[in-house]
Short mmCIF file of C-alpha atoms in Angstrom, two decimals:
data_model
loop_
_atom_site.label_atom_id
_atom_site.label_comp_id
_atom_site.label_asym_id
_atom_site.label_seq_id
_atom_site.Cartn_x
_atom_site.Cartn_y
_atom_site.Cartn_z
CA MET S 1 -7.10 14.62 4.14
CA LEU S 2 -10.40 14.21 2.29
CA GLU S 3 -11.73 10.68 1.76
CA ILE S 4 -13.28 10.00 -1.65
CA VAL S 5 -14.91 6.60 -2.11
CA PHE S 6 -14.52 4.62 -5.34
CA PHE S 7 -17.25 2.05 -6.08
CA THR S 8 -15.26 -0.84 -7.48
CA SER S 9 -14.72 -4.53 -6.82
CA SER S 10 -11.33 -4.47 -8.51
CA PRO S 11 -8.21 -3.89 -6.37
CA ILE S 12 -6.34 -3.11 -9.59
CA LYS S 13 -8.73 -0.31 -10.60
CA LEU S 14 -8.56 0.99 -7.02
CA ALA S 15 -4.75 1.01 -7.16
CA HIS S 16 -4.90 2.83 -10.51
CA ALA S 17 -7.25 5.45 -9.05
CA ARG S 18 -4.93 6.04 -6.10
CA TYR S 19 -2.03 6.43 -8.48
CA LEU S 20 -3.90 8.97 -10.61
CA CYS S 21 -4.83 10.96 -7.49
CA ARG S 22 -1.34 10.87 -5.99
CA ASP S 23 -0.68 14.60 -6.47
CA TYR S 24 -3.67 15.61 -4.34
CA ASP S 25 -4.27 15.50 -0.62
CA VAL S 26 -7.01 12.87 -0.85
CA GLN S 27 -7.53 9.32 0.33
CA ILE S 28 -9.19 7.06 -2.22
CA THR S 29 -11.09 4.26 -0.45
CA GLY S 30 -12.87 1.40 -2.14
CA PHE S 31 -16.57 1.04 -1.31
CA ARG S 32 -16.13 -2.71 -1.39
CA GLU S 33 -13.44 -2.36 1.28
CA LYS S 34 -15.87 -0.49 3.49
CA THR S 35 -18.93 -2.70 3.15
CA PHE S 36 -17.87 -6.34 2.88
CA GLY S 37 -18.05 -6.78 -0.85
CA ALA S 38 -21.23 -4.80 -1.56
CA ASN S 39 -20.61 -3.21 -4.94
CA TYR S 40 -23.01 -1.51 -7.32
CA ILE S 41 -24.73 -3.49 -10.09
CA GLU S 42 -23.50 -2.66 -13.59
CA PRO S 43 -26.24 -3.69 -16.06
CA ARG S 44 -25.31 -5.20 -19.44
CA ILE S 45 -26.84 -2.60 -21.70
CA TYR S 46 -25.32 -0.75 -24.63
CA ASP S 47 -26.68 2.78 -24.28
CA ARG S 48 -23.98 4.79 -22.51
CA GLU S 49 -26.21 7.44 -20.95
CA GLN S 50 -28.68 4.84 -19.71
CA LEU S 51 -25.89 2.67 -18.31
CA ILE S 52 -24.35 5.61 -16.45
CA GLU S 53 -27.73 6.67 -15.04
CA LEU S 54 -28.70 3.17 -13.87
CA SER S 55 -25.23 2.43 -12.45
CA TYR S 56 -25.18 5.73 -10.58
CA GLN S 57 -28.68 5.23 -9.13
CA ASP S 58 -27.79 1.74 -7.90
CA ALA S 59 -24.55 3.01 -6.35
CA LEU S 60 -26.44 5.92 -4.74
CA GLN S 61 -28.94 3.57 -3.09
CA ARG S 62 -26.15 1.48 -1.62
CA TRP S 63 -24.32 4.62 -0.55
CA GLN S 64 -27.37 5.99 1.26
CA LYS S 65 -27.73 2.75 3.20
CA ALA S 66 -24.09 2.84 4.29
CA VAL S 67 -23.64 6.56 5.01
CA SER S 68 -25.57 8.90 7.28
CA ALA S 69 -27.90 11.30 5.46
CA SER S 70 -26.24 14.20 7.27
CA GLU S 71 -22.83 13.41 5.79
CA ASP S 72 -21.74 15.43 2.78
CA ARG S 73 -19.28 13.05 1.19
CA LEU S 74 -18.04 12.20 -2.28
CA PHE S 75 -18.04 8.97 -4.23
CA PHE S 76 -17.48 8.05 -7.86
CA ILE S 77 -17.82 5.15 -10.29
CA GLU S 78 -15.84 4.52 -13.47
CA ASP S 79 -16.85 2.76 -16.67
CA THR S 80 -14.38 1.62 -19.32
CA SER S 81 -15.38 1.02 -22.94
CA VAL S 82 -13.52 0.03 -26.11
CA VAL S 83 -14.35 0.68 -29.76
CA ILE S 84 -12.64 -1.44 -32.43
CA ASP S 85 -13.45 0.46 -35.62
CA ALA S 86 -13.62 -2.46 -38.04
CA LEU S 87 -16.09 -4.34 -35.81
CA SER S 88 -18.25 -1.33 -34.93
CA LEU S 89 -20.28 -0.80 -38.11
CA GLU S 90 -23.67 -1.17 -36.39
CA GLN S 91 -22.77 -0.48 -32.74
CA GLU S 92 -19.69 0.04 -30.61
CA THR S 93 -17.84 -3.29 -30.31
CA PRO S 94 -17.02 -4.47 -27.74
CA GLY S 95 -18.13 -1.08 -26.41
CA LEU S 96 -19.47 -1.03 -22.85
CA ASP S 97 -19.39 -4.83 -22.80
CA VAL S 98 -15.59 -5.00 -22.90
CA LYS S 99 -15.16 -6.78 -19.56
CA TYR S 100 -17.39 -9.68 -20.60
CA TRP S 101 -16.09 -9.61 -24.17
CA MET S 102 -12.51 -10.05 -22.98
CA ALA S 103 -13.53 -13.13 -20.99
CA GLU S 104 -15.06 -14.67 -24.12
CA THR S 105 -12.47 -13.62 -26.74
CA ASP S 106 -8.97 -14.83 -27.47
CA PHE S 107 -6.45 -13.06 -29.69
CA ALA S 108 -6.58 -15.61 -32.48
CA SER S 109 -10.33 -15.15 -32.99
CA LEU S 110 -10.05 -11.35 -32.78
CA ASP S 111 -7.18 -11.33 -35.26
CA ALA S 112 -9.16 -13.53 -37.67
CA GLN S 113 -12.18 -11.18 -37.46
CA LEU S 114 -10.03 -8.13 -38.22
CA LYS S 115 -8.30 -9.80 -41.15
CA ALA S 116 -11.65 -10.91 -42.55
CA VAL S 117 -12.89 -7.32 -42.81
CA GLY S 118 -9.65 -5.71 -44.02
CA TYR S 119 -6.56 -4.32 -42.38
CA ASN S 120 -8.14 -1.64 -40.19
CA ARG S 121 -6.98 -2.35 -36.64
CA CYS S 122 -7.77 1.08 -35.20
CA ALA S 123 -9.23 1.15 -31.70
CA THR S 124 -10.16 3.69 -29.02
CA VAL S 125 -10.31 3.15 -25.25
CA ARG S 126 -12.60 5.42 -23.25
CA SER S 127 -13.16 6.16 -19.57
CA ASP S 128 -16.26 7.75 -18.00
CA VAL S 129 -15.84 8.84 -14.38
CA VAL S 130 -19.14 9.65 -12.68
CA MET S 131 -18.79 11.62 -9.45
CA HIS S 132 -21.60 12.04 -6.94
CA PHE S 133 -21.45 15.41 -5.26
CA PRO S 134 -23.44 16.20 -2.10
CA SER S 135 -26.13 18.82 -1.68
CA LYS S 136 -23.82 21.60 -0.51
CA MET S 137 -22.05 21.44 -3.89
CA HIS S 138 -25.19 21.11 -5.99
CA ASN S 139 -25.41 23.54 -8.88
CA THR S 140 -29.05 24.57 -9.28
CA GLU S 141 -28.58 24.81 -13.02
CA GLN S 142 -28.12 21.04 -13.17
CA ASP S 143 -30.87 18.48 -12.85
CA LYS S 144 -28.59 15.70 -11.65
CA ASN S 145 -26.53 15.13 -8.52
CA TYR S 146 -23.54 13.89 -10.45
CA LEU S 147 -20.96 15.05 -12.95
CA CYS S 148 -19.41 12.94 -15.69
CA PHE S 149 -15.79 13.36 -16.74
CA THR S 150 -14.68 11.63 -19.93
CA SER S 151 -11.42 10.88 -21.69
CA SER S 152 -10.21 8.56 -24.44
CA VAL S 153 -7.02 7.42 -26.18
CA ALA S 154 -6.64 6.26 -29.78
CA GLY S 155 -4.42 3.46 -31.04
CA HIS S 156 -4.69 0.06 -32.67
CA VAL S 157 -4.92 -3.63 -31.91
CA VAL S 158 -1.51 -5.26 -31.75
CA GLU S 159 -0.66 -7.31 -34.85
CA LYS S 160 0.94 -10.14 -32.90
CA GLU S 161 0.09 -11.18 -29.37
CA GLN S 162 3.07 -10.86 -27.04
CA VAL S 163 3.81 -12.86 -23.91
CA PHE S 164 4.77 -10.82 -20.85
CA ASP S 165 4.07 -10.55 -17.14
CA THR S 166 1.85 -8.00 -15.44
CA ASN S 167 3.83 -5.01 -14.20
CA PRO S 168 4.34 -5.65 -10.44
CA MET S 169 4.40 -1.97 -9.50
CA TYR S 170 1.65 -0.77 -11.86
CA PRO S 171 -0.76 -3.75 -12.11
CA TRP S 172 -3.18 -1.99 -14.49
CA LEU S 173 -0.42 -2.52 -17.08
CA ASP S 174 -1.41 -6.16 -17.14
CA ASN S 175 -1.63 -9.21 -19.37
CA LYS S 176 -5.37 -9.78 -18.83
CA THR S 177 -7.35 -6.68 -19.88
CA PHE S 178 -7.56 -5.01 -23.29
CA ASN S 179 -4.35 -3.16 -22.35
CA LYS S 180 -2.42 -6.26 -23.42
CA TRP S 181 -3.66 -5.80 -27.01
CA PHE S 182 -3.92 -2.01 -27.20
CA VAL S 183 -1.03 -0.15 -28.88
CA PRO S 184 -1.15 3.68 -28.49
CA ASN S 185 -0.56 5.68 -31.66
CA GLY S 186 3.15 6.14 -32.28
CA TYR S 187 4.22 2.92 -30.55
CA SER S 188 4.78 -0.65 -31.64
CA GLN S 189 4.17 -2.35 -28.29
CA PRO S 190 0.98 -2.65 -26.22
CA ILE S 191 0.59 -0.07 -23.50
CA SER S 192 1.10 -2.71 -20.80
CA MET S 193 4.70 -3.22 -21.99
CA LEU S 194 5.64 0.47 -22.00
CA HIS S 195 7.68 2.17 -19.30
CA ILE S 196 5.40 3.91 -16.83
CA SER S 197 6.56 7.36 -17.99
CA GLU S 198 5.36 6.51 -21.52
CA ALA S 199 2.26 4.63 -20.41
CA ASP S 200 1.20 7.66 -18.36
CA GLN S 201 1.03 9.77 -21.53
CA TYR S 202 -1.54 7.40 -23.06
CA ASP S 203 -3.44 6.43 -19.91
CA PHE S 204 -7.07 6.48 -21.03
CA ARG S 205 -8.34 7.10 -17.47
CA ALA S 206 -5.88 9.84 -16.54
CA PRO S 207 -7.50 12.89 -18.24
CA ALA S 208 -10.95 12.02 -16.84
CA PHE S 209 -9.53 11.70 -13.32
CA HIS S 210 -7.57 14.91 -13.71
CA LYS S 211 -10.73 16.76 -14.79
CA MET S 212 -12.53 15.49 -11.69
CA LEU S 213 -9.66 16.49 -9.40
CA GLU S 214 -9.29 19.91 -11.01
CA PHE S 215 -13.03 20.51 -10.54
CA LEU S 216 -12.77 19.65 -6.84
CA GLU S 217 -9.73 21.88 -6.53
CA GLN S 218 -11.59 24.77 -8.15
CA GLN S 219 -14.42 24.21 -5.68
CA LYS S 220 -11.81 24.49 -2.88
CA ILE S 221 -12.70 21.00 -1.65
CA ILE S 222 -9.25 19.48 -2.14
CA ASN S 223 -5.70 20.78 -2.44
CA ARG S 224 -2.60 19.57 -4.18
CA ARG S 225 -0.07 17.83 -1.99
CA SER S 226 2.60 20.16 -0.72
CA GLU S 227 6.28 19.30 -0.80
CA PRO S 228 7.44 17.69 2.45
CA GLY S 229 9.13 20.05 4.87
CA VAL S 230 12.77 19.82 5.83
CA GLN S 231 14.05 19.20 9.36
CA ASN S 232 15.32 22.43 10.85
CA ASN S 233 15.22 22.07 14.63
CA LEU S 234 16.81 19.57 17.00
CA GLU S 235 15.12 19.75 20.37
CA VAL S 236 16.02 16.62 22.33
CA GLU S 237 18.98 14.57 23.43
CA GLU S 238 18.00 11.13 22.15
CA SER S 239 18.34 10.18 18.48
CA LEU S 240 16.07 8.76 15.82
CA PHE S 241 17.83 5.59 14.69
CA ILE S 242 17.67 4.10 11.19
CA ILE S 243 18.99 0.54 11.39
CA CYS S 244 19.87 -1.14 8.09
CA GLY S 245 21.49 -4.39 7.10
CA PRO S 246 20.90 -7.76 5.41
CA SER S 247 18.35 -10.35 6.51
CA CYS S 248 18.90 -11.89 9.95
CA ALA S 249 21.79 -9.55 10.80
CA GLY S 250 20.02 -8.35 13.95
CA LYS S 251 18.12 -5.21 12.93
CA THR S 252 14.82 -6.09 14.59
CA THR S 253 16.52 -7.55 17.65
CA LEU S 254 18.30 -4.25 18.19
CA ALA S 255 15.14 -2.24 17.52
CA GLU S 256 13.17 -4.30 20.05
CA TYR S 257 15.94 -3.74 22.58
CA LEU S 258 15.59 0.03 22.09
CA ALA S 259 11.83 -0.31 22.48
CA GLU S 260 12.21 -2.45 25.59
CA ARG S 261 14.85 -0.44 27.38
CA TYR S 262 14.31 3.11 26.17
CA GLY S 263 10.68 3.38 25.08
CA TYR S 264 11.30 3.72 21.35
CA TYR S 265 8.53 3.29 18.77
CA HIS S 266 9.74 0.61 16.37
CA ILE S 267 8.68 1.01 12.73
CA GLU S 268 9.49 -1.77 10.27
CA ALA S 269 9.72 -0.34 6.73
CA SER S 270 8.84 -3.64 5.06
CA ASP S 271 5.39 -3.50 6.72
CA PHE S 272 4.69 -0.44 4.57
CA MET S 273 6.05 -2.19 1.49
CA TYR S 274 3.63 -5.05 2.12
CA MET S 275 0.81 -2.52 2.57
CA SER S 276 1.66 -0.94 -0.81
CA TYR S 277 1.79 -4.39 -2.38
CA TYR S 278 -1.61 -5.39 -0.95
CA GLN S 279 -3.14 -2.10 -2.11
CA ARG S 280 -2.17 -2.95 -5.69
CA HIS S 281 -2.55 -6.73 -5.76
CA ASP S 282 -4.59 -7.77 -2.69
CA ILE S 283 -3.31 -10.85 -0.84
CA THR S 284 -4.04 -13.56 -3.41
CA SER S 285 -1.70 -12.34 -6.17
CA SER S 286 0.89 -14.67 -7.68
CA ILE S 287 3.31 -11.74 -8.05
CA LYS S 288 6.14 -12.08 -5.55
CA ILE S 289 6.56 -9.35 -2.95
CA GLY S 290 10.32 -9.33 -3.62
CA ASP S 291 9.79 -8.59 -7.31
CA PHE S 292 7.31 -5.86 -6.44
CA ALA S 293 9.68 -4.29 -3.89
CA GLU S 294 12.61 -4.38 -6.30
CA GLN S 295 10.67 -2.49 -8.97
CA ALA S 296 9.08 -0.15 -6.41
CA LEU S 297 12.47 0.97 -5.09
CA ARG S 298 13.67 1.47 -8.64
CA ASP S 299 10.65 3.40 -9.95
CA GLN S 300 9.37 5.10 -6.80
CA PRO S 301 12.09 4.93 -4.13
CA GLU S 302 10.15 7.14 -1.71
CA ILE S 303 7.12 4.78 -1.65
CA VAL S 304 7.87 3.43 1.84
CA VAL S 305 9.55 6.55 3.24
CA GLU S 306 6.53 8.78 2.57
CA GLN S 307 4.26 6.40 4.45
CA THR S 308 6.76 6.06 7.29
CA LEU S 309 6.99 9.84 7.70
CA ARG S 310 3.20 10.11 7.64
CA ASN S 311 2.89 7.38 10.26
CA ILE S 312 5.30 9.18 12.58
CA GLN S 313 3.35 12.41 12.14
CA VAL S 314 -0.12 10.88 12.59
CA ASN S 315 0.94 8.91 15.67
CA LYS S 316 2.69 11.95 17.18
CA ALA S 317 5.57 9.58 17.84
CA GLY S 318 8.42 10.45 20.18
CA PRO S 319 11.76 8.69 19.77
CA VAL S 320 11.60 6.29 16.80
CA VAL S 321 13.74 3.44 15.53
CA ILE S 322 13.23 2.40 11.89
CA THR S 323 14.37 -0.88 10.39
CA GLY S 324 14.16 -2.20 6.85
CA PHE S 325 15.23 0.61 4.52
CA ARG S 326 16.96 -1.01 1.57
CA SER S 327 18.67 1.83 -0.32
CA HIS S 328 20.60 5.02 0.33
CA VAL S 329 17.94 6.89 -1.67
CA GLU S 330 15.37 5.92 0.98
CA VAL S 331 17.67 7.03 3.77
CA ASP S 332 18.53 10.30 2.01
CA TRP S 333 14.88 11.01 1.32
CA PHE S 334 13.97 10.41 4.95
CA ARG S 335 16.78 12.59 6.26
CA ARG S 336 15.76 15.39 3.91
CA TYR S 337 12.04 15.43 4.73
CA TYR S 338 11.85 14.31 8.34
CA MET S 339 10.42 17.28 10.27
CA GLY S 340 10.70 16.00 13.83
CA GLY S 341 13.12 17.28 16.41
CA TYR S 342 15.28 14.18 16.83
CA PRO S 343 18.78 14.01 15.33
CA ILE S 344 19.06 11.09 12.89
CA GLU S 345 21.70 8.39 13.28
CA ILE S 346 22.32 5.57 10.80
CA VAL S 347 23.46 2.14 11.99
CA TYR S 348 24.40 -0.60 9.52
CA VAL S 349 24.31 -4.05 11.19
CA VAL S 350 26.42 -6.84 9.68
CA ALA S 351 26.93 -10.51 10.47
CA ASP S 352 28.59 -13.45 8.77
CA ALA S 353 26.43 -14.95 6.03
CA ALA S 354 26.63 -18.46 7.46
CA LEU S 355 25.49 -17.23 10.87
CA ARG S 356 22.64 -15.25 9.33
CA PHE S 357 21.49 -18.35 7.48
CA GLU S 358 21.54 -20.38 10.72
CA ARG S 359 19.37 -17.72 12.35
CA SER S 360 16.89 -17.86 9.47
CA VAL S 361 16.55 -21.63 9.96
CA ILE S 362 15.99 -21.24 13.71
CA ARG S 363 13.42 -18.49 13.22
CA GLN S 364 11.36 -20.38 10.61
CA ARG S 365 9.65 -17.17 9.56
CA ASP S 366 6.95 -17.39 6.90
CA ASP S 367 8.85 -15.26 4.40
CA MET S 368 12.17 -17.02 4.88
CA THR S 369 13.42 -20.46 3.94
CA SER S 370 15.80 -23.14 5.20
CA ASN S 371 17.23 -23.49 1.69
CA ARG S 372 20.66 -21.85 1.47
CA GLU S 373 20.44 -21.25 -2.26
CA THR S 374 17.16 -19.37 -1.90
CA PHE S 375 18.54 -17.45 1.06
CA ASN S 376 21.51 -16.37 -1.08
CA GLN S 377 19.14 -15.35 -3.89
CA ARG S 378 17.25 -13.17 -1.43
CA ASP S 379 20.52 -11.60 -0.34
CA ALA S 380 21.40 -10.89 -3.98
CA GLN S 381 18.01 -9.34 -4.67
CA GLN S 382 18.27 -7.05 -1.63
CA ALA S 383 21.78 -6.06 -2.66
CA ALA S 384 20.41 -5.13 -6.09
CA MET S 385 17.69 -3.03 -4.42
CA GLY S 386 20.44 -0.84 -3.01
CA LEU S 387 21.57 -2.54 0.20
CA GLU S 388 25.10 -3.10 -1.10
CA GLU S 389 25.49 0.58 -1.97
CA LEU S 390 23.93 1.55 1.36
CA GLU S 391 26.62 -0.41 3.19
CA ARG S 392 29.34 1.44 1.27
CA CYS S 393 27.74 4.80 2.08
CA PHE S 394 27.74 4.07 5.81
CA LEU S 395 30.89 2.00 6.15
CA SER S 396 31.96 3.91 9.27
CA ASN S 397 28.57 3.17 10.90
CA ARG S 398 28.93 -0.63 10.76
CA LEU S 399 28.01 -2.63 13.84
CA GLU S 400 28.94 -6.33 13.97
CA ASN S 401 26.60 -8.96 15.41
CA ASN S 402 28.58 -12.19 15.37
CA GLY S 403 28.65 -12.79 19.12
CA SER S 404 26.27 -12.74 22.06
CA LEU S 405 23.30 -10.44 22.52
CA ASP S 406 25.01 -8.70 25.43
CA ASP S 407 28.06 -7.93 23.30
CA PHE S 408 25.81 -6.68 20.50
CA PHE S 409 23.79 -4.35 22.73
CA ASN S 410 26.84 -3.09 24.62
CA SER S 411 28.62 -2.27 21.37
CA PHE S 412 25.63 -0.30 20.20
CA GLU S 413 25.27 1.64 23.43
CA THR S 414 28.97 2.42 23.59
CA CYS S 415 28.89 3.86 20.08
CA HIS S 416 25.51 5.56 20.01
CA ILE S 417 24.13 6.27 23.48
CA GLU S 418 25.98 8.44 25.98
CA ASN S 419 25.86 7.51 29.67
CA GLN S 420 23.81 10.57 30.68
CA GLN S 421 21.42 9.91 27.81
CA ARG S 422 20.83 6.34 28.98
CA SER S 423 19.42 7.33 32.34
CA TYR S 424 17.38 10.14 30.79
CA MET S 425 15.82 7.86 28.20
CA SER S 426 15.19 4.89 30.47
CA ASP S 427 12.95 7.03 32.66
CA LYS S 428 10.71 7.92 29.73
CA SER S 429 7.65 5.99 28.58
CA GLY S 430 6.36 6.43 25.06
CA TYR S 431 2.73 7.04 24.10
CA LEU S 432 1.10 7.06 20.69
CA THR S 433 -2.29 8.12 19.41
CA ALA S 434 -4.88 5.68 18.06
CA GLY S 435 -8.63 5.41 17.68
CA LYS S 436 -10.52 3.48 20.35
CA LEU S 437 -11.34 0.46 18.17
CA GLU S 438 -7.84 0.33 16.70
CA SER S 439 -6.38 0.46 20.22
CA LEU S 440 -8.55 -2.45 21.33
CA ILE S 441 -7.48 -4.54 18.36
CA LEU S 442 -3.78 -3.72 18.78
CA LEU S 443 -3.76 -4.39 22.53
CA THR S 444 -5.75 -7.62 22.14
CA LEU S 445 -3.30 -8.98 19.57
CA LEU S 446 -0.41 -7.79 21.72
CA ASP S 447 -1.50 -10.32 24.34
CA LYS S 448 -1.16 -13.01 21.63
CA TRP S 449 2.21 -11.78 20.34
CA SER S 450 4.27 -14.59 21.85
CA SER S 451 2.15 -17.28 20.17
CA ARG S 452 2.64 -15.67 16.70
CA GLY S 453 -0.75 -17.07 15.78
CA TYR S 454 -3.13 -15.61 13.19
CA PHE S 455 -6.77 -14.76 13.95
CA THR S 456 -9.92 -14.09 11.92
CA THR S 457 -11.94 -10.95 12.57
CA THR S 458 -14.53 -13.11 14.38
CA GLU S 459 -11.81 -14.54 16.63
CA ILE S 460 -10.41 -11.06 17.28
CA ALA S 461 -13.87 -9.79 18.26
CA HIS S 462 -14.26 -12.76 20.62
CA LEU S 463 -10.85 -12.06 22.22
CA ILE S 464 -11.73 -8.38 22.67
CA ASN S 465 -15.08 -9.18 24.29
CA GLN S 466 -13.45 -11.67 26.65
CA SER S 467 -11.33 -8.83 28.04
CA LEU S 468 -14.11 -6.19 28.23
CA ASP S 469 -16.45 -5.55 31.14
CA GLY S 470 -18.65 -3.13 29.19
CA THR S 471 -20.68 -3.31 25.98
CA PRO S 472 -19.48 -6.11 23.65
CA LYS S 473 -17.89 -5.12 20.36
CA SER S 474 -19.69 -6.28 17.22
CA LYS S 475 -17.84 -8.61 14.90
CA ASN S 476 -19.11 -6.39 12.07
CA ASN S 477 -17.25 -3.38 13.48
CA ILE S 478 -14.02 -5.37 13.63
CA SER S 479 -14.53 -6.59 10.06
CA ARG S 480 -15.33 -3.09 8.88
CA TYR S 481 -12.07 -1.81 10.38
CA PHE S 482 -10.03 -4.39 8.48
CA ASN S 483 -12.08 -4.05 5.28
CA GLN S 484 -11.69 -0.28 5.09
CA ARG S 485 -8.06 -0.44 4.06
CA PHE S 486 -4.75 -2.19 4.61
CA TYR S 487 -2.62 -1.16 7.60
CA PRO S 488 1.09 -1.47 8.38
CA TYR S 489 0.20 -2.85 11.83
CA PHE S 490 -0.85 -6.34 10.77
CA GLU S 491 0.49 -9.31 8.89
CA ILE S 492 -2.14 -11.07 6.80
CA LYS S 493 -2.32 -14.71 5.83
CA LEU S 494 -4.89 -16.65 3.84
CA ILE S 495 -5.64 -19.85 5.80
CA ASP S 496 -8.34 -22.24 4.55
CA GLY S 497 -9.71 -19.43 2.41
CA LYS S 498 -10.05 -17.02 5.34
CA ARG S 499 -8.03 -13.88 5.98
CA LYS S 500 -6.28 -14.04 9.31
CA TYR S 501 -4.28 -11.35 11.08
CA ARG S 502 -1.52 -10.90 13.63
CA LEU S 503 0.62 -7.95 14.66
CA SER S 504 3.46 -6.92 12.39
CA ASN S 505 6.65 -5.53 13.89
CA THR S 506 5.28 -2.01 13.46
CA GLY S 507 1.98 -3.08 15.02
CA TYR S 508 3.81 -4.62 17.96
CA GLY S 509 5.81 -1.41 18.37
CA LYS S 510 2.65 0.70 18.42
CA ALA S 511 0.68 -1.65 20.68
CA ARG S 512 3.50 -1.79 23.21
CA LEU S 513 3.63 1.99 23.50
CA LEU S 514 -0.16 2.25 23.73
CA THR S 515 0.06 0.33 26.99
CA GLY S 516 2.26 3.05 28.46
CA LYS S 517 4.33 0.25 29.97
CA LYS S 518 7.60 -1.49 29.38
CA SER S 519 7.66 -4.13 26.68
CA VAL S 520 6.20 -7.60 27.16
CA TYR S 521 8.91 -8.88 24.81
CA SER S 522 10.44 -11.62 26.95
CA THR S 523 14.12 -12.54 27.17
CA GLU S 524 13.23 -16.05 26.03
CA LEU S 525 11.45 -14.75 22.93
CA MET S 526 14.25 -12.31 22.20
CA THR S 527 16.72 -15.18 22.28
CA THR S 528 14.52 -17.20 19.92
CA GLU S 529 14.12 -14.28 17.56
CA ILE S 530 17.81 -13.31 17.53
CA GLY S 531 18.94 -11.83 14.27
CA ARG S 532 15.61 -10.43 13.07
#
């Protein structure tokens, strides 16, 4: 997969770019993610060609400092501009200055200006995507090392400002940028209020991005994503388990038991939902993860499954247990496109609601609450996501967890693991692939798993160096790893303004298998965490 770097300080623009590139086998990475906030300088000038040239040259200088001269790699910048016809008699207004203009302008003053000069509310939104291409791609007929791809969409300024929330799944359809006032031709609502299928047709950035991608495809640098394959061979005795159920029923407890006793790689689907959420909103957003997940499963039900399948493939995982799927569409999608050799079994874990609530109080997890009303609301939201229908689909696969752990595990093994399979599996030890730095981080945080504490990148570097006999690891390298992108292996929390990390369930599952040993998950901790 080719990495293309986007110079932007905006997580929303980065999320939009990834969405527009979703049909191609590329990874869009933010330059700010890679270099601790260093973004190019965008001068406040009003000549488009001059602005593009100066912005590109500044980005190029920063790029050359960050990337080896021998690397032939791609990056791009994007500039958005707006022209309101009635206000653009002498020059484009707000034009290239739209970001600053929006910060200084409210709808009442804009509406008054438009009414003062007549009833012309026509407006055009434009995108200029400037792509740097390395020397091996350089066309000698050109005198510049970049190409510019442009697109625009016509419409008008809304006649009455509307109050609405930013779209959780597609945050560029927001209530902050000019999108909240821009009505595409043929519609009566601003683009931010349209369904994504309609908004896509009038996405001012989309044609410019598509031109860039088509150029790269013609140059045989990138390819379109291929359809996932379909499982067609079953090679082994053990199964791949998908464990579903409501909160605190016992899904994670059972998954950790399989990891402990049989060497399974535990993947928690919600870790990938959080990753998708962070990619669109970062960690400081006021949008609730539950609202995002509900819309994500409605609009793009494969969002988590695709990433889960890719994780299994990249890690070359052996037997896997997955927890956290919320709808039968997710399960069906996984069963259709999983290409590994393990037969898939579905287990739906249930427990009395009162008992599940008691477990949530005992666990005191960050994303849970001791308030029964809120707990019930969470149950209702997950049911609406598809969990209720999922239970009906797999009624015969129900497994109750209202008693002791021993009863729970014995019931599972009796139903799903044959005696001869038990001895075969218990002799196996799972291994996964990971880069050297990632392995060090995962194994270091594994040692801190029982404390469930969060650590800054500086603290993680210090912990790693305490355990190393060789060359110390730079704090900058640890920071760069975390700043490159979001991962499903870590939970993130903002504490006193600092990002701190600890292993997620998926991260714990990977770290445990990287040791090549049996789990460090203690009986005492398992008892404390019952019902996860």
